[in-house]
mmCIF file of C-alpha atoms and ligand atoms in Angstrom:
data_model
loop_
_atom_site.group_PDB
_atom_site.id
_atom_site.type_symbol
_atom_site.label_atom_id
_atom_site.label_comp_id
_atom_site.label_asym_id
_atom_site.label_seq_id
_atom_site.Cartn_x
_atom_site.Cartn_y
_atom_site.Cartn_z
ATOM 1 C CA UNK A 1 0.000 0.000 0.000
ATOM 2 C CA UNK A 2 1.375 3.441 -0.859
ATOM 3 C CA UNK A 3 2.101 5.809 2.045
ATOM 4 C CA UNK A 4 -0.879 8.081 1.399
ATOM 5 C CA UNK A 5 -3.369 5.198 1.249
ATOM 6 C CA UNK A 6 -1.849 3.630 4.366
ATOM 7 C CA UNK A 7 -2.064 6.917 6.241
ATOM 8 C CA UNK A 8 -5.737 7.295 5.291
ATOM 9 C CA UNK A 9 -6.841 3.911 6.668
ATOM 10 C CA UNK A 10 -9.748 4.321 9.066
ATOM 11 C CA UNK A 11 -7.759 3.106 12.066
ATOM 12 C CA UNK A 12 -4.876 5.499 11.443
ATOM 13 C CA UNK A 13 -4.557 8.427 13.826
ATOM 14 C CA UNK A 14 -6.108 11.437 12.065
ATOM 15 C CA UNK A 15 -7.380 13.632 14.811
ATOM 16 C CA UNK A 16 -5.800 14.198 18.154
ATOM 17 C CA UNK A 17 -8.043 14.237 21.185
ATOM 18 C CA UNK A 18 -4.871 14.714 23.192
ATOM 19 C CA UNK A 19 -2.436 17.625 23.452
ATOM 20 C CA UNK A 20 -0.496 17.677 20.169
ATOM 21 C CA UNK A 21 2.793 19.532 20.489
ATOM 22 C CA UNK A 22 3.770 18.831 16.876
ATOM 23 C CA UNK A 23 0.703 20.181 15.069
ATOM 24 C CA UNK A 24 1.292 23.936 14.953
ATOM 25 C CA UNK A 25 5.082 23.986 14.559
ATOM 26 C CA UNK A 26 4.841 21.441 11.764
ATOM 27 C CA UNK A 27 2.201 23.557 10.004
ATOM 28 C CA UNK A 28 4.695 26.441 10.257
ATOM 29 C CA UNK A 29 7.483 24.329 8.773
ATOM 30 C CA UNK A 30 5.291 22.976 5.947
ATOM 31 C CA UNK A 31 4.298 26.566 5.097
ATOM 32 C CA UNK A 32 7.876 27.895 5.228
ATOM 33 C CA UNK A 33 9.258 24.936 3.235
ATOM 34 C CA UNK A 34 6.685 25.011 0.441
ATOM 35 C CA UNK A 35 6.803 28.808 0.097
ATOM 36 C CA UNK A 36 10.596 28.701 -0.162
ATOM 37 C CA UNK A 37 10.452 25.843 -2.652
ATOM 38 C CA UNK A 38 8.088 27.860 -4.877
ATOM 39 C CA UNK A 39 10.330 30.921 -4.673
ATOM 40 C CA UNK A 40 13.443 28.948 -5.642
ATOM 41 C CA UNK A 41 11.499 27.306 -8.472
ATOM 42 C CA UNK A 42 10.430 30.602 -10.031
ATOM 43 C CA UNK A 43 13.639 32.495 -9.276
ATOM 44 C CA UNK A 44 14.825 34.985 -11.905
ATOM 45 C CA UNK A 45 18.568 34.469 -11.635
ATOM 46 C CA UNK A 46 19.171 37.589 -13.739
ATOM 47 C CA UNK A 47 17.684 39.639 -10.881
ATOM 48 C CA UNK A 48 20.443 39.991 -8.267
ATOM 49 C CA UNK A 49 18.177 41.577 -5.656
ATOM 50 C CA UNK A 50 15.570 38.800 -5.955
ATOM 51 C CA UNK A 51 18.284 36.131 -5.912
ATOM 52 C CA UNK A 52 19.747 37.564 -2.717
ATOM 53 C CA UNK A 53 16.320 37.770 -1.092
ATOM 54 C CA UNK A 54 15.347 34.187 -1.986
ATOM 55 C CA UNK A 55 18.705 32.781 -0.900
ATOM 56 C CA UNK A 56 18.261 34.716 2.344
ATOM 57 C CA UNK A 57 14.866 33.076 2.871
ATOM 58 C CA UNK A 58 16.416 29.675 2.137
ATOM 59 C CA UNK A 59 19.125 30.345 4.700
ATOM 60 C CA UNK A 60 16.538 31.360 7.324
ATOM 61 C CA UNK A 61 14.525 28.203 6.598
ATOM 62 C CA UNK A 62 17.556 25.949 6.934
ATOM 63 C CA UNK A 63 18.610 27.647 10.182
ATOM 64 C CA UNK A 64 15.111 27.136 11.589
ATOM 65 C CA UNK A 65 15.192 23.477 10.487
ATOM 66 C CA UNK A 66 18.474 22.972 12.373
ATOM 67 C CA UNK A 67 17.063 24.628 15.504
ATOM 68 C CA UNK A 68 13.895 22.528 15.215
ATOM 69 C CA UNK A 69 15.905 19.295 15.012
ATOM 70 C CA UNK A 70 17.922 20.296 18.074
ATOM 71 C CA UNK A 71 14.791 21.269 20.018
ATOM 72 C CA UNK A 72 13.108 17.958 19.223
ATOM 73 C CA UNK A 73 16.241 15.996 20.128
ATOM 74 C CA UNK A 74 16.754 17.897 23.374
ATOM 75 C CA UNK A 75 13.189 17.985 24.637
ATOM 76 C CA UNK A 76 10.883 15.589 22.791
ATOM 77 C CA UNK A 77 13.190 12.666 22.045
ATOM 78 C CA UNK A 78 14.629 12.856 25.554
ATOM 79 C CA UNK A 79 11.097 12.604 26.947
ATOM 80 C CA UNK A 80 10.228 9.662 24.683
ATOM 81 C CA UNK A 81 13.425 7.762 25.489
ATOM 82 C CA UNK A 82 12.959 8.373 29.239
ATOM 83 C CA UNK A 83 9.759 6.343 29.274
ATOM 84 C CA UNK A 84 10.066 4.180 26.167
ATOM 85 C CA UNK A 85 13.733 3.414 25.413
ATOM 86 C CA UNK A 86 14.232 3.165 21.644
ATOM 87 C CA UNK A 87 10.905 4.928 20.987
ATOM 88 C CA UNK A 88 12.554 7.865 19.222
ATOM 89 C CA UNK A 89 15.016 5.725 17.258
ATOM 90 C CA UNK A 90 13.706 6.277 13.753
ATOM 91 C CA UNK A 91 13.181 10.015 14.017
ATOM 92 C CA UNK A 92 16.598 10.429 15.682
ATOM 93 C CA UNK A 93 18.183 8.738 12.644
ATOM 94 C CA UNK A 94 16.096 10.935 10.327
ATOM 95 C CA UNK A 95 17.415 14.020 12.118
ATOM 96 C CA UNK A 96 21.032 13.033 11.411
ATOM 97 C CA UNK A 97 20.195 12.739 7.699
ATOM 98 C CA UNK A 98 18.320 16.067 7.767
ATOM 99 C CA UNK A 99 21.351 17.883 9.174
ATOM 100 C CA UNK A 100 23.506 16.398 6.399
ATOM 101 C CA UNK A 101 20.955 17.459 3.756
ATOM 102 C CA UNK A 102 20.846 20.962 5.226
ATOM 103 C CA UNK A 103 24.616 21.350 4.856
ATOM 104 C CA UNK A 104 24.365 20.224 1.227
ATOM 105 C CA UNK A 105 21.584 22.719 0.527
ATOM 106 C CA UNK A 106 23.527 25.520 2.215
ATOM 107 C CA UNK A 107 26.526 24.751 0.003
ATOM 108 C CA UNK A 108 24.338 24.754 -3.114
ATOM 109 C CA UNK A 109 22.783 28.073 -2.088
ATOM 110 C CA UNK A 110 26.224 29.620 -1.542
ATOM 111 C CA UNK A 111 27.425 28.275 -4.899
ATOM 112 C CA UNK A 112 24.440 29.846 -6.656
ATOM 113 C CA UNK A 113 25.033 33.162 -4.903
ATOM 114 C CA UNK A 114 28.598 33.547 -6.208
ATOM 115 C CA UNK A 115 28.303 31.781 -9.585
ATOM 116 C CA UNK A 116 28.894 33.566 -12.910
ATOM 117 C CA UNK A 117 25.619 34.592 -14.532
ATOM 118 C CA UNK A 118 25.954 31.948 -17.253
ATOM 119 C CA UNK A 119 25.956 29.125 -14.671
ATOM 120 C CA UNK A 120 23.148 30.381 -12.458
ATOM 121 C CA UNK A 121 20.117 28.889 -14.183
ATOM 122 C CA UNK A 122 21.470 25.352 -13.954
ATOM 123 C CA UNK A 123 22.580 25.819 -10.341
ATOM 124 C CA UNK A 124 19.145 27.204 -9.432
ATOM 125 C CA UNK A 125 17.421 24.202 -11.022
ATOM 126 C CA UNK A 126 19.713 21.812 -9.134
ATOM 127 C CA UNK A 127 18.984 23.628 -5.872
ATOM 128 C CA UNK A 128 15.232 23.555 -6.572
ATOM 129 C CA UNK A 129 15.230 19.790 -7.172
ATOM 130 C CA UNK A 130 17.328 19.025 -4.101
ATOM 131 C CA UNK A 131 15.220 21.330 -1.928
ATOM 132 C CA UNK A 132 12.123 19.510 -3.222
ATOM 133 C CA UNK A 133 13.610 16.185 -2.093
ATOM 134 C CA UNK A 134 14.418 17.670 1.313
ATOM 135 C CA UNK A 135 10.845 18.937 1.652
ATOM 136 C CA UNK A 136 9.531 15.499 0.637
ATOM 137 C CA UNK A 137 11.693 13.790 3.284
ATOM 138 C CA UNK A 138 10.468 16.260 5.891
ATOM 139 C CA UNK A 139 6.794 15.796 4.960
ATOM 140 C CA UNK A 140 7.151 12.039 5.512
ATOM 141 C CA UNK A 141 9.153 12.579 8.689
ATOM 142 C CA UNK A 142 6.685 15.025 10.224
ATOM 143 C CA UNK A 143 3.799 12.663 9.524
ATOM 144 C CA UNK A 144 5.649 9.873 11.320
ATOM 145 C CA UNK A 145 6.248 12.160 14.301
ATOM 146 C CA UNK A 146 2.609 13.249 14.387
ATOM 147 C CA UNK A 147 1.402 9.631 14.381
ATOM 148 C CA UNK A 148 4.028 7.275 15.838
ATOM 149 C CA UNK A 149 5.840 9.695 18.177
ATOM 150 C CA UNK A 150 2.597 11.253 19.349
ATOM 151 C CA UNK A 151 1.201 7.785 20.100
ATOM 152 C CA UNK A 152 4.231 7.106 22.315
ATOM 153 C CA UNK A 153 3.977 10.489 24.024
ATOM 154 C CA UNK A 154 0.262 10.022 24.655
ATOM 155 C CA UNK A 155 0.811 6.520 26.062
ATOM 156 C CA UNK A 156 3.618 7.627 28.386
ATOM 157 C CA UNK A 157 2.620 11.146 29.479
ATOM 158 C CA UNK A 158 -0.444 13.022 30.663
ATOM 159 C CA UNK A 159 -1.604 16.088 28.750
ATOM 160 C CA UNK A 160 -0.494 18.246 31.694
ATOM 161 C CA UNK A 161 3.020 16.816 31.418
ATOM 162 C CA UNK A 162 3.082 17.308 27.647
ATOM 163 C CA UNK A 163 1.824 20.874 27.958
ATOM 164 C CA UNK A 164 4.553 21.611 30.527
ATOM 165 C CA UNK A 165 7.185 20.128 28.191
ATOM 166 C CA UNK A 166 5.869 22.256 25.323
ATOM 167 C CA UNK A 167 6.063 25.374 27.497
ATOM 168 C CA UNK A 168 9.691 24.495 28.277
ATOM 169 C CA UNK A 169 10.457 24.364 24.545
ATOM 170 C CA UNK A 170 8.751 27.710 23.895
ATOM 171 C CA UNK A 171 10.560 29.345 26.826
ATOM 172 C CA UNK A 172 13.911 28.158 25.447
ATOM 173 C CA UNK A 173 13.467 29.926 22.081
ATOM 174 C CA UNK A 174 15.254 33.213 21.404
ATOM 175 C CA UNK A 175 12.877 36.059 20.489
ATOM 176 C CA UNK A 176 14.153 36.125 16.903
ATOM 177 C CA UNK A 177 13.115 32.491 16.422
ATOM 178 C CA UNK A 178 9.734 33.069 18.083
ATOM 179 C CA UNK A 179 9.043 35.923 15.636
ATOM 180 C CA UNK A 180 10.083 33.860 12.616
ATOM 181 C CA UNK A 181 7.966 30.903 13.709
ATOM 182 C CA UNK A 182 4.957 33.174 14.332
ATOM 183 C CA UNK A 183 5.316 34.670 10.831
ATOM 184 C CA UNK A 184 4.903 31.224 9.244
ATOM 185 C CA UNK A 185 2.785 29.465 11.881
ATOM 186 C CA UNK A 186 -0.127 31.843 12.391
ATOM 187 C CA UNK A 187 -1.102 32.175 8.697
ATOM 188 C CA UNK A 188 -0.784 28.373 8.330
ATOM 189 C CA UNK A 189 -3.266 27.590 11.130
ATOM 190 C CA UNK A 190 -7.059 27.479 11.282
ATOM 191 C CA UNK A 191 -8.924 30.402 12.885
ATOM 192 C CA UNK A 192 -9.534 28.321 16.028
ATOM 193 C CA UNK A 193 -5.856 27.353 16.262
ATOM 194 C CA UNK A 194 -4.780 30.975 15.701
ATOM 195 C CA UNK A 195 -7.052 32.186 18.477
ATOM 196 C CA UNK A 196 -5.734 29.562 20.907
ATOM 197 C CA UNK A 197 -2.056 30.156 20.085
ATOM 198 C CA UNK A 198 -2.178 33.957 19.943
ATOM 199 C CA UNK A 199 -4.455 34.078 22.995
ATOM 200 C CA UNK A 200 -1.867 32.035 24.891
ATOM 201 C CA UNK A 201 0.902 34.364 23.743
ATOM 202 C CA UNK A 202 -1.104 37.414 24.805
ATOM 203 C CA UNK A 203 -1.637 35.922 28.257
ATOM 204 C CA UNK A 204 1.964 34.816 28.670
ATOM 205 C CA UNK A 205 4.185 37.399 26.979
ATOM 206 C CA UNK A 206 4.993 40.957 28.112
ATOM 207 C CA UNK A 207 2.973 43.493 26.072
ATOM 208 C CA UNK A 208 5.962 44.841 24.053
ATOM 209 C CA UNK A 209 6.968 41.290 23.098
ATOM 210 C CA UNK A 210 3.399 40.396 22.179
ATOM 211 C CA UNK A 211 3.255 43.497 19.959
ATOM 212 C CA UNK A 212 6.391 42.332 18.125
ATOM 213 C CA UNK A 213 4.877 38.882 17.615
ATOM 214 C CA UNK A 214 1.686 40.394 16.162
ATOM 215 C CA UNK A 215 3.762 42.651 13.889
ATOM 216 C CA UNK A 216 5.587 39.555 12.597
ATOM 217 C CA UNK A 217 2.492 37.738 11.334
ATOM 218 C CA UNK A 218 -0.056 40.534 10.770
ATOM 219 C CA UNK A 219 1.111 41.404 7.209
ATOM 220 C CA UNK A 220 0.606 37.774 6.203
ATOM 221 C CA UNK A 221 -3.065 37.444 7.215
ATOM 222 C CA UNK A 222 -5.851 38.685 4.978
ATOM 223 C CA UNK A 223 -8.390 41.135 6.423
ATOM 224 C CA UNK A 224 -10.946 38.409 7.176
ATOM 225 C CA UNK A 225 -8.459 36.269 9.070
ATOM 226 C CA UNK A 226 -7.057 39.275 10.939
ATOM 227 C CA UNK A 227 -10.539 40.522 11.907
ATOM 228 C CA UNK A 228 -11.541 37.075 13.220
ATOM 229 C CA UNK A 229 -8.353 36.786 15.238
ATOM 230 C CA UNK A 230 -8.443 40.328 16.600
ATOM 231 C CA UNK A 231 -12.023 39.854 17.807
ATOM 232 C CA UNK A 232 -11.308 36.425 19.294
ATOM 233 C CA UNK A 233 -8.213 37.488 21.189
ATOM 234 C CA UNK A 234 -9.015 41.131 21.915
ATOM 235 C CA UNK A 235 -6.535 43.113 19.821
ATOM 236 C CA UNK A 236 -7.221 46.608 18.522
ATOM 237 C CA UNK A 237 -7.773 46.234 14.777
ATOM 238 C CA UNK A 238 -6.866 49.759 13.633
ATOM 239 C CA UNK A 239 -4.846 52.636 15.033
ATOM 240 C CA UNK A 240 -7.089 54.889 17.079
ATOM 241 C CA UNK A 241 -9.388 52.127 18.281
ATOM 242 C CA UNK A 242 -9.473 51.389 21.947
ATOM 243 C CA UNK A 243 -6.924 48.669 22.697
ATOM 244 C CA UNK A 244 -8.649 46.455 25.247
ATOM 245 C CA UNK A 245 -5.642 44.316 26.088
HETATM 246 FE FE1 FE2 B 1 11.678 15.891 13.652
#
């Protein structure tokens, strides 16, 4: 059975009644990866400014992927192995391969950035194809984490324990990473997910930090999505309105 058909079997985990620490961050990564893939695929290599901007986005994506691997190894895999030794084996091996792929993609991006104009189209096509393979590997990997790893976490931990672990991960992130994740995560989520995530941030972050987080994702929501979120969470929608935070 092909992977998609197998994943869609009725007994496969499709909805999570339990706390799912992978769901939102993986939506952010899927969004960031596919957007970057599209931008590399349509890159005009004759446009130096666009090339620099797209390679900059690729670099930011790859840096976030490295940080994400380290965060999962440090927090999530440690928790899995503590209560089910060997339970994180496959995704730990995947992470080693991902870090190797990331170094290859970084090298290809650098090569494109300094190549003579005549070589750039071919280098861009090579980068696009290899980035596509990396995205494909990550899509499979994230699905395995959301099904197999979540099943282990749910069997071994209470939701309160998982929520506390998730809070530990969030608290460990530098502000720059929080802002980048918010930029890709919030537009990638459903209105209900956005309200829950942003509502939690509003309750937990100092007001100036919360304002920076909102500024990071606000330009990437359409007016309908922004209006829904602002009403749900209690954010002033336009300058001059009463801010009832
Ligand atoms: Fe992972």
